Coordinates of C-alpha atoms in Angstrom, one line a residue:
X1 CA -15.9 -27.1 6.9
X2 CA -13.9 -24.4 8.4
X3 CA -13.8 -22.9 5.1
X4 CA -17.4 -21.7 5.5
X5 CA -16.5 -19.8 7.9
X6 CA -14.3 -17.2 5.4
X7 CA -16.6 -17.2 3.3
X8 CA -19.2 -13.8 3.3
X9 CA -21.9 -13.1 1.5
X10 CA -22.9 -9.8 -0.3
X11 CA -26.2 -8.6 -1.5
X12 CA -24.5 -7.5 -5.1
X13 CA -21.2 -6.8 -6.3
X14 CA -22.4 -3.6 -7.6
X15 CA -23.5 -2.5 -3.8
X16 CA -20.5 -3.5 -1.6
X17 CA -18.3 -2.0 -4.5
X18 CA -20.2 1.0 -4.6
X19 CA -19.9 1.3 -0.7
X20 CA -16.1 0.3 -0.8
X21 CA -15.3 3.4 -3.1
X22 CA -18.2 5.7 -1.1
X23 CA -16.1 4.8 2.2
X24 CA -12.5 5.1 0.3
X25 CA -14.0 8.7 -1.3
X26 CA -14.8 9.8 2.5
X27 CA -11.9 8.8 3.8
X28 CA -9.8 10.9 1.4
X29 CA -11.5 13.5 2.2
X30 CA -11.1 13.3 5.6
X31 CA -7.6 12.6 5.5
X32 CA -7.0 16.0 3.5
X33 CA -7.0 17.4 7.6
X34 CA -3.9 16.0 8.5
X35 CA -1.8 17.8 5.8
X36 CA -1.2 21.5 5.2
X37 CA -1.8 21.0 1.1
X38 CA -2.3 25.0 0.6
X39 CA 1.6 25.6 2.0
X40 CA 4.0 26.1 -0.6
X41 CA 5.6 22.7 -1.6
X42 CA 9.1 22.3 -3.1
X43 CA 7.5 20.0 -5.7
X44 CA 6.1 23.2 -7.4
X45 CA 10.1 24.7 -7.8
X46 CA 11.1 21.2 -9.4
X47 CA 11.1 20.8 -13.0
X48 CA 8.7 17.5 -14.6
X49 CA 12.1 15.7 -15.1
X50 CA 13.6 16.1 -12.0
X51 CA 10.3 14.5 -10.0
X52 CA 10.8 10.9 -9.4
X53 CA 10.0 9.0 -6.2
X54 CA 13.6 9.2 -4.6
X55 CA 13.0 13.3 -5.2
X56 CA 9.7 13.1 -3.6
X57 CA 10.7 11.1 -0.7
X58 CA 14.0 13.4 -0.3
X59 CA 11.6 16.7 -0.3
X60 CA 9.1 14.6 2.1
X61 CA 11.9 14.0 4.8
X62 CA 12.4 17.4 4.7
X63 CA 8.8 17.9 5.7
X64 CA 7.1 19.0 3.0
X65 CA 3.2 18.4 3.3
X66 CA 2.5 17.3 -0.6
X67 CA 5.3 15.5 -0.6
X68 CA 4.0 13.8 2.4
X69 CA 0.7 13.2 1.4
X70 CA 1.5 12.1 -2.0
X71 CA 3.7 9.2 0.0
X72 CA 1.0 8.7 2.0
X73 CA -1.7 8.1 -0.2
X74 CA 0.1 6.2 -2.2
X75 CA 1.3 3.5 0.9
X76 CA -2.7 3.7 1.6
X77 CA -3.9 2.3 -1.9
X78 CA -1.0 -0.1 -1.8
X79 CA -2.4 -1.1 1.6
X80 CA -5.4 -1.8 0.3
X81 CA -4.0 -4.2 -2.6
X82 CA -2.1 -6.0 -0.1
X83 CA -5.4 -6.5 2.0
X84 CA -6.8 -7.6 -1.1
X85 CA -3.6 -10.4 -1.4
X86 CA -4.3 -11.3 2.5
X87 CA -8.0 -11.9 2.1
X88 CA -7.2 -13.9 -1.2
X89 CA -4.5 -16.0 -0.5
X90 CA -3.4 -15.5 3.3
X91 CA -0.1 -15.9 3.1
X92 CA 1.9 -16.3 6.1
X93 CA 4.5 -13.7 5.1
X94 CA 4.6 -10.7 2.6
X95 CA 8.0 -9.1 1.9
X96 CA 8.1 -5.7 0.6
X97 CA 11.9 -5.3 -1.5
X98 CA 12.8 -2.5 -3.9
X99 CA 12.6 1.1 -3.7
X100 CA 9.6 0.9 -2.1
X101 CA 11.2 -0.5 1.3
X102 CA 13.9 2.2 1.3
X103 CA 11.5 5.3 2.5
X104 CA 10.6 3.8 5.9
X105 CA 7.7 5.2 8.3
X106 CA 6.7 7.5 4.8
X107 CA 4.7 4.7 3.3
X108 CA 4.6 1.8 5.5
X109 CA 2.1 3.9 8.4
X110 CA -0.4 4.2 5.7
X111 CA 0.1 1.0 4.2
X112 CA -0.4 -0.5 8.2
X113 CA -3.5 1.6 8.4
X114 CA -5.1 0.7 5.3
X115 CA -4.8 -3.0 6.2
X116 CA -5.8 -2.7 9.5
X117 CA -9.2 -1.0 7.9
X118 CA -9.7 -3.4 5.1
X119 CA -8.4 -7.1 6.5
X120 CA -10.1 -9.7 8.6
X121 CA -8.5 -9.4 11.9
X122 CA -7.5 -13.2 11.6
X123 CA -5.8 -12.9 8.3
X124 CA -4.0 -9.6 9.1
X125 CA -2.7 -11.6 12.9
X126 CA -1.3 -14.8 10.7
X127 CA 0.3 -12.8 8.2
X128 CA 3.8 -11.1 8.7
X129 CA 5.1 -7.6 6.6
X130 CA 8.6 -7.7 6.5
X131 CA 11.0 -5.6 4.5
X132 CA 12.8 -7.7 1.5
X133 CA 16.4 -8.3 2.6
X134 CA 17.3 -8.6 -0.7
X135 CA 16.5 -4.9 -1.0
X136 CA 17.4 -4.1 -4.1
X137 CA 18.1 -7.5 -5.8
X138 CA 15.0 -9.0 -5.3
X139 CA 14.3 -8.6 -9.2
X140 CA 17.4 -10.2 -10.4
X141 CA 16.9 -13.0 -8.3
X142 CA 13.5 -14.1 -9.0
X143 CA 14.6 -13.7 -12.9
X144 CA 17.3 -16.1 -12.3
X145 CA 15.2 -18.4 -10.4
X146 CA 12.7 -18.1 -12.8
X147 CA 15.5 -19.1 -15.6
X148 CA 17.1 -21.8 -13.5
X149 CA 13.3 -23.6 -13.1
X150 CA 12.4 -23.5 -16.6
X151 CA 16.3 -24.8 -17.4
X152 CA 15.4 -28.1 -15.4
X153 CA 11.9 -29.0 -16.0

């Protein structure tokens, strides 16, 4: 019974997609105000090879718009997968490990606001975001757990 209450129905898939994308398309658009993307960005002096994420976030601590909206958008989208996970699932925690949980207020304020756009107000309030504090390791240690549980079934 109080699953009924989750559940929502839409006209078609093909209409609430196309609105989803419509509403994600104005929303770039109007996001384009908050960065200065016709300054010069140190991203254009960098060779192909040197780009990577750590070089992007370096250059966008340094205040570099691009690099700053490129972080940005990218914490956004991600934002919007996880408030895919929490209107799936509902988990009571997500942890965030990696690289990803190294570069701070650069990707998490986007990632915030894209949940807080695109969750139910009761999944996002049960749910916690935490950083990983495995950091780093987090990879190595599901691969051994996932070795260990095969080893012993």
């Amino acid at each position: 019974a109080s699953m009924a209450k989750d559940i929502v129905f839409l006209p078609s898939k093909r209409s609430a997609y196309s609105r989803e994308f419509s509403y994600i398309r104005y929303k770039q658009k109007s996001d384009y105000r908050d960065f200065n993307l016709k300054q010069k960005s140190l991203l254009s002096t960098a060779s192909p090879n040197e780009i990577t994420a750590r070089f992007v976030a370096e250059v966008a601590r340094k205040g570099d718009s691009l690099a700053n909206y490129i972080y940005w958008r990218a914490g956004f989208y991600f934002g919007i997968a996880v408030s895919h996970v929490l209107q799936i699932i509902n988990p009571q925690m997500i942890a965030i490990g990696g690289s990803v949980s190294k570069t701070g207020s650069l990707y998490f304020s986007s990632m915030r606001k894209a949940i807080q756009e695109y969750t139910w107000r009761t999944n996002r309030n049960k749910c916690k975001i935490v950083k990983a504090k495995l950091r780093d390791n987090v990879g190595d240690y599901g691969s051994l757990g996932l070795i260990i549980n095969n080893l012993f079934q």
